[in-house]
Short mmCIF file of C-alpha atoms and ligand atoms in Angstrom, two decimals:
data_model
loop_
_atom_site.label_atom_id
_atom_site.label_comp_id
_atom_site.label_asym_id
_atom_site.label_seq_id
_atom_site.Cartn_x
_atom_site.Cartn_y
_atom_site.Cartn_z
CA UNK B 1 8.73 18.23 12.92
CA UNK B 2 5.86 17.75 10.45
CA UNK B 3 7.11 15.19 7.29
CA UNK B 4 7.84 16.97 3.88
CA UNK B 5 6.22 15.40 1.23
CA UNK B 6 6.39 14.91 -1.87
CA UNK B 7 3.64 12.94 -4.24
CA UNK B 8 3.69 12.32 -7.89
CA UNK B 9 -0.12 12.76 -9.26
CA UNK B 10 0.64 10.79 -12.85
CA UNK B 11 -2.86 10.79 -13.47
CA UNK B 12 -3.91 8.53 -16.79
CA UNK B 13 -0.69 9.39 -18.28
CA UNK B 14 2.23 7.53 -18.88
CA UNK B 15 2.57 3.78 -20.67
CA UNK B 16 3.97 0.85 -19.06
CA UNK B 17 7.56 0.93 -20.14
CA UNK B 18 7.25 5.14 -19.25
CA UNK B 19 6.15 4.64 -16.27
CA UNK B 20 8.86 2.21 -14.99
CA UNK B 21 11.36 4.21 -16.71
CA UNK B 22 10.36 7.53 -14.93
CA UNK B 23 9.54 5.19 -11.57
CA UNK B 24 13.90 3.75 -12.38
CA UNK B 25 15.13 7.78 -12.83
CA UNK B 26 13.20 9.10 -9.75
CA UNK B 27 14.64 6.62 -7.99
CA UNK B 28 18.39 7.31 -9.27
CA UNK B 29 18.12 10.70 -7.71
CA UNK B 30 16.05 9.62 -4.37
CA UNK B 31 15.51 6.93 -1.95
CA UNK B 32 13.08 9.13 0.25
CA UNK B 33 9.75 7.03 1.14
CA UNK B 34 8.50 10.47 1.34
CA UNK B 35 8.56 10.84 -2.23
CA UNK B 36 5.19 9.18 -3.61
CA UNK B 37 4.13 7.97 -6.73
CA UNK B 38 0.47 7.59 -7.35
CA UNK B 39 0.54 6.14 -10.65
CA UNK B 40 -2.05 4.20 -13.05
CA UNK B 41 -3.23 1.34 -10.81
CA UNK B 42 -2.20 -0.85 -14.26
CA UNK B 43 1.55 -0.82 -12.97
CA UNK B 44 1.11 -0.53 -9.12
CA UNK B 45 2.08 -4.67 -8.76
CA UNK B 46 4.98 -4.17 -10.57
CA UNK B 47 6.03 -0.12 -9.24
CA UNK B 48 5.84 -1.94 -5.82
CA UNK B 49 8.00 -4.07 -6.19
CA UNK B 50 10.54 -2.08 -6.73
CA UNK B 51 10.44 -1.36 -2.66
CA UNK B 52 12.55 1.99 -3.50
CA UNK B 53 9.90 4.39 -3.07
CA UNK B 54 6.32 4.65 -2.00
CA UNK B 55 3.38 3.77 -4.28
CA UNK B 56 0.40 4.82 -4.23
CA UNK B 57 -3.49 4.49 -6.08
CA UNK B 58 -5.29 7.65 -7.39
CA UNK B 59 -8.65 5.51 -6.74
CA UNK B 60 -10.27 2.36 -5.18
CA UNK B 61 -13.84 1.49 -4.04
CA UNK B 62 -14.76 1.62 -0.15
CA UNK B 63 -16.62 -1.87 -0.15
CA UNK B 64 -14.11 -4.87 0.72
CA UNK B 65 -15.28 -7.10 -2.35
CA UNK B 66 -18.04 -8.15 -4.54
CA UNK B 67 -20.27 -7.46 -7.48
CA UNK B 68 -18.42 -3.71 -7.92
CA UNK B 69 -17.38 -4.46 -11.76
CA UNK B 70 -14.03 -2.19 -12.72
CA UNK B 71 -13.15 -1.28 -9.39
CA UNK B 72 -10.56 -1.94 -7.12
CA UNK B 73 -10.74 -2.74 -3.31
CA UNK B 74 -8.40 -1.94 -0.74
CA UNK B 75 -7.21 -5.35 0.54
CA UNK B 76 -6.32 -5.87 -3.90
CA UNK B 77 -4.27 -2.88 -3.22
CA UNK B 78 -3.15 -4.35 0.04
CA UNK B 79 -2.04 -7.69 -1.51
CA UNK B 80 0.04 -5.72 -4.09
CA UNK B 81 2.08 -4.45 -1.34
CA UNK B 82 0.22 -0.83 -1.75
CA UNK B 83 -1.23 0.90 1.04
CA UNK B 84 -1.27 4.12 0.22
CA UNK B 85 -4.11 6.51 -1.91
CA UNK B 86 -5.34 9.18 -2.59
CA UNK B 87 -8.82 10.46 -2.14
CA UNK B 88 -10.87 13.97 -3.52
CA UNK B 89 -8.70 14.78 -5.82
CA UNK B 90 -11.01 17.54 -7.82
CA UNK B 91 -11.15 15.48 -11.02
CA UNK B 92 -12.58 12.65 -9.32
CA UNK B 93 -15.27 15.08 -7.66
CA UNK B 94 -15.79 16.86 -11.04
CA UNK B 95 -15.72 14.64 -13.79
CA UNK B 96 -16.55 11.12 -11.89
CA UNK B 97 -19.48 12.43 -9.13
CA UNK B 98 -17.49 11.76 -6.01
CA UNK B 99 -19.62 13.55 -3.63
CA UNK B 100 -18.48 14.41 -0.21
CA UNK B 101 -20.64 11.52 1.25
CA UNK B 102 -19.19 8.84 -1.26
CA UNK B 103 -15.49 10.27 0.04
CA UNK B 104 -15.87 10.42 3.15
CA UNK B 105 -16.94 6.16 2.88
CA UNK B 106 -13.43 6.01 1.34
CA UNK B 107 -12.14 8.15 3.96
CA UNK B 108 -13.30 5.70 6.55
CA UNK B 109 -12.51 2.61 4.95
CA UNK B 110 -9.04 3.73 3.84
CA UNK B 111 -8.60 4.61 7.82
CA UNK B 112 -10.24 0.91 8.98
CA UNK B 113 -7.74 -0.64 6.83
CA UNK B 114 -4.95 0.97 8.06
CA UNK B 115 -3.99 3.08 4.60
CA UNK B 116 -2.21 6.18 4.19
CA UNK B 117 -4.27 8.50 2.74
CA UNK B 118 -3.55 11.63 0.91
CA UNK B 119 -7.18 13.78 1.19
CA UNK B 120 -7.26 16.55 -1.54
CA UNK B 121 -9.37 19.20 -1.36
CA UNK B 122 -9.65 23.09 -3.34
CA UNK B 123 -11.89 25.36 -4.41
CA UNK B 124 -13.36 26.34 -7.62
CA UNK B 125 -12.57 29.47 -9.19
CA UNK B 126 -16.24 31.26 -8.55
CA UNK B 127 -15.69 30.39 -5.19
CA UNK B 128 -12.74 32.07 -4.98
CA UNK B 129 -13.44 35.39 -6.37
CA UNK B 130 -16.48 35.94 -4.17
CA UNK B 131 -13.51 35.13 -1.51
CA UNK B 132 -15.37 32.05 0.10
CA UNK B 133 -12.75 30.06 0.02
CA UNK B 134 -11.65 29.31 3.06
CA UNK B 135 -15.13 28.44 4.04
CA UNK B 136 -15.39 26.31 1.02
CA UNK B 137 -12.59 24.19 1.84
CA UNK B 138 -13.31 23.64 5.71
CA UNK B 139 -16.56 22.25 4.91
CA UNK B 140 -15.31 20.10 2.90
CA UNK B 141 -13.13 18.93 5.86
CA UNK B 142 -15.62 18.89 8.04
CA UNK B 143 -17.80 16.76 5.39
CA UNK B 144 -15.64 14.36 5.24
CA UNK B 145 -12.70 13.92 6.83
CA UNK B 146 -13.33 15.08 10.35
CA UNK B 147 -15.24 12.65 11.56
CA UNK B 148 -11.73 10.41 11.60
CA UNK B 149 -10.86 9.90 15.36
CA UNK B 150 -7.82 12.15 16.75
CA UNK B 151 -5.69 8.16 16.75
CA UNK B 152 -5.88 7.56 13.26
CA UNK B 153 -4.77 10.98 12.19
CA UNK B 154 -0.89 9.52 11.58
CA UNK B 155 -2.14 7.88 8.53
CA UNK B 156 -3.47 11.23 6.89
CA UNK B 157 -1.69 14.38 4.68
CA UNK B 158 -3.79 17.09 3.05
CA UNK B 159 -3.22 18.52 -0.03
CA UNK B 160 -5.15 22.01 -1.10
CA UNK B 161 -5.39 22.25 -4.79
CA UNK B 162 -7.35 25.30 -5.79
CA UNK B 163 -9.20 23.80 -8.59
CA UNK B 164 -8.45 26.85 -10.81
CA UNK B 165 -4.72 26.27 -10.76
CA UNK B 166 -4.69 22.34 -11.16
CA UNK B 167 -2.89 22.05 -14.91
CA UNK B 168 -3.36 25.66 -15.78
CA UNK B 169 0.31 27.22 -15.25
CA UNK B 170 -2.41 29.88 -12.67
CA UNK B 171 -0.45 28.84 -9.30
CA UNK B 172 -1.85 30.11 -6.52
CA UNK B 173 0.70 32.39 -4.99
CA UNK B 174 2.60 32.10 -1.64
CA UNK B 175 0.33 34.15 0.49
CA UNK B 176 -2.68 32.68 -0.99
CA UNK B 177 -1.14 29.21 -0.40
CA UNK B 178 -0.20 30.24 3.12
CA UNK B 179 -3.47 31.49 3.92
CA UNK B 180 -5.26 28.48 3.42
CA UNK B 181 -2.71 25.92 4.46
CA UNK B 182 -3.05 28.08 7.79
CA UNK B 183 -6.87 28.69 7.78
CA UNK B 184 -6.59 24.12 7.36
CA UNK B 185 -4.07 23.84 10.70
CA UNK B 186 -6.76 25.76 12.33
CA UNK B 187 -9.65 24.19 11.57
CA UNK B 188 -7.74 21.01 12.49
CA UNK B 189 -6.79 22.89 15.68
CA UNK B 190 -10.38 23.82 16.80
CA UNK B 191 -11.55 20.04 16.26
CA UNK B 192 -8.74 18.41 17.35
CA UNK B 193 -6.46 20.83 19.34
CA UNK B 194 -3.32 22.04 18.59
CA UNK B 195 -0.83 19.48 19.20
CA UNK B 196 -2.54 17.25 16.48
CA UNK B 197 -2.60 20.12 14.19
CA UNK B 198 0.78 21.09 14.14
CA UNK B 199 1.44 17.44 13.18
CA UNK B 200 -0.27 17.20 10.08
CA UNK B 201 1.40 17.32 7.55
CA UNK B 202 -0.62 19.83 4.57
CA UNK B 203 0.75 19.69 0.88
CA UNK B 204 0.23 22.32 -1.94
CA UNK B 205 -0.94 21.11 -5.22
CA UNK B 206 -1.58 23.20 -8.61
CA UNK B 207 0.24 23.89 -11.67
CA UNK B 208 3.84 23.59 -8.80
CA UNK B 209 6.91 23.21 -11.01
CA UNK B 210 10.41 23.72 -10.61
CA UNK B 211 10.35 27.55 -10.96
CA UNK B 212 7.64 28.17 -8.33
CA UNK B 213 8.67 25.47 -5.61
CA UNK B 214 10.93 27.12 -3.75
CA UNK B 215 8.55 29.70 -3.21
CA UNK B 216 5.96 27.65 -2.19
CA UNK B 217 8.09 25.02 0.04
CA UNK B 218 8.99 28.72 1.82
CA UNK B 219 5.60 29.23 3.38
CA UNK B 220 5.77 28.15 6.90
CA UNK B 221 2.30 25.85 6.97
CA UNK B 222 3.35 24.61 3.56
CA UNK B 223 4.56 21.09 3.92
CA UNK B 224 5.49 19.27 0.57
CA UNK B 225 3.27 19.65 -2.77
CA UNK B 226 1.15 17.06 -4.74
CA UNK B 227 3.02 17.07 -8.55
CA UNK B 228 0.74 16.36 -11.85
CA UNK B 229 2.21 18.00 -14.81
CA UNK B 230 5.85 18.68 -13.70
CA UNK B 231 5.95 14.89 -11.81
CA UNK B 232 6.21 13.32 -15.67
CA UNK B 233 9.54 14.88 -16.52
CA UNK B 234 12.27 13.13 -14.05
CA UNK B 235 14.29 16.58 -14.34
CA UNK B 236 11.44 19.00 -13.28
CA UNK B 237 10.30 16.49 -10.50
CA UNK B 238 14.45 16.25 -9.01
CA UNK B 239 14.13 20.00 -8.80
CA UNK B 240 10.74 20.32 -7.07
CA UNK B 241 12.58 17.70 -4.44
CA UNK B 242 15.97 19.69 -3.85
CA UNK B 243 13.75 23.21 -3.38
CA UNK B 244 12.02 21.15 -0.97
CA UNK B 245 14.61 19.63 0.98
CA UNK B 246 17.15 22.11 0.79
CA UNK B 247 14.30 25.07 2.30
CA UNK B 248 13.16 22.50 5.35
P1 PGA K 301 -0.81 19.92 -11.85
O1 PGA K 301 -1.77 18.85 -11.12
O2 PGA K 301 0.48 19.93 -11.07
O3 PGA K 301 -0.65 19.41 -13.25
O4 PGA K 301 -1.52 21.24 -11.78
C1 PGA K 301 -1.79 18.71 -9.73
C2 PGA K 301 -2.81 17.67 -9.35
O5 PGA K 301 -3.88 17.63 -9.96
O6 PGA K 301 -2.60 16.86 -8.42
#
């Protein structure tokens, strides 16, 4: 049984006393430490704390420590009681030059330090019209996150976000989730065989909300979604859960 998971994406959104106030009414409704919150690293210390549910960083550098002004290692997140992040997410690739070399660093140095990592990865919306897609998105697999030895592969979940339905209201639909989410297990199954495949655990994230969930949750290689809009409103968030639990 592959885990169902579900990850807040707040993105830079959210002020202090928000974000503990959202972090307190999540965690009225759910003690799940499936349920993940990657929120600004500002309140991360303090969200921790908290011990309810998991946190999480949306970014960190790959070197241990040194002259890296503004950025964050792993062992800081470590000795804030955080080990989980996420890496690729399109807006770090876009708008911040994460290339797939720089990730897959972070890939590896998120694995060496024994971090859960969340690896995002989607296409753009050129790529999907001329219906490259799926080749798009294996690659960048295969740039940088295959090279992770079949052991470590506990400490990883995918999310596919098609870059052309992240914060649009476009969601991809069911069968175009399915197709990739499928078209991933495979890839995973070709390098790594099937029995790791099948245990990987492959989120949906884009424009997901409380209406299309259900949906989505349905698919049968569809494993939990990654939440940026609807994950800032407790009520939307509660409902993206229950469609998720209640289908698996
Ligand atoms: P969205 O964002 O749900 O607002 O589309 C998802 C994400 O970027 O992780």
């Amino acid at each position: 049984m592959r885990k169902k998971i579900l990850a807040a994406n707040w993105k830079m959104n959210l002020l202090r006393n928000e974000a503990l106030e959202l972090y307190r009414q999540f965690s009225q409704f759910t003690d799940n430490q499936n349920v993940q919150i990657y929120s600004s690293a500002l309140y991360l210390t303090e969200l921790a704390q908290y011990n309810s549910l998991t946190i999480g960083a949306q970014n960190f550098y790959f070197e241990n420590a040194g002259a890296f002004t503004g950025e964050i290692s792993l062992n800081q997140l470590r000795s804030c009681n955080v080990n989980h992040v996420l890496i690729g997410h399109s807006e770090r690739r876009q708008l911040f030059a994460e290339t797939d070399e720089i990730l897959r660093k972070k890939v590896d140095a998120a694995i060496e330090n024994g971090f859960n990592l969340i690896f995002c990865c989607g296409e753009p919306l050129d790529i999907r019209q001329s219906e490259n897609h799926v080749e798009y998105v294996v690659n960048q697999l295969e740039l940088a996150l295959f090279q992770v030895p079949s052991e470590k592969w506990d400490q990883i979940a995918i999310a596919y976000e098609p870059i052309w339905a992240i914060g649009t209201g476009m969601t991809a639909t069911s069968e175009q989730a399915e197709e990739m989410h499928r078209e991933i297990r495979t890839a995973i199954s070709y390098k790594f065989g099937n029995e790791l495949a099948e245990k990987v655990s492959i989120l949906y994230g884009g424009s997901c909300n409380e209406k299309n969930a259900s949906e989505l949750f349905a698919c049968e290689n569809v494993d939990g979604g990654l939440i940026g809009g609807a994950s800032l409103k407790s009520e939307s968030f509660h409902e993206i859960l229950k469609a998720l639990y209640e289908l698996h």
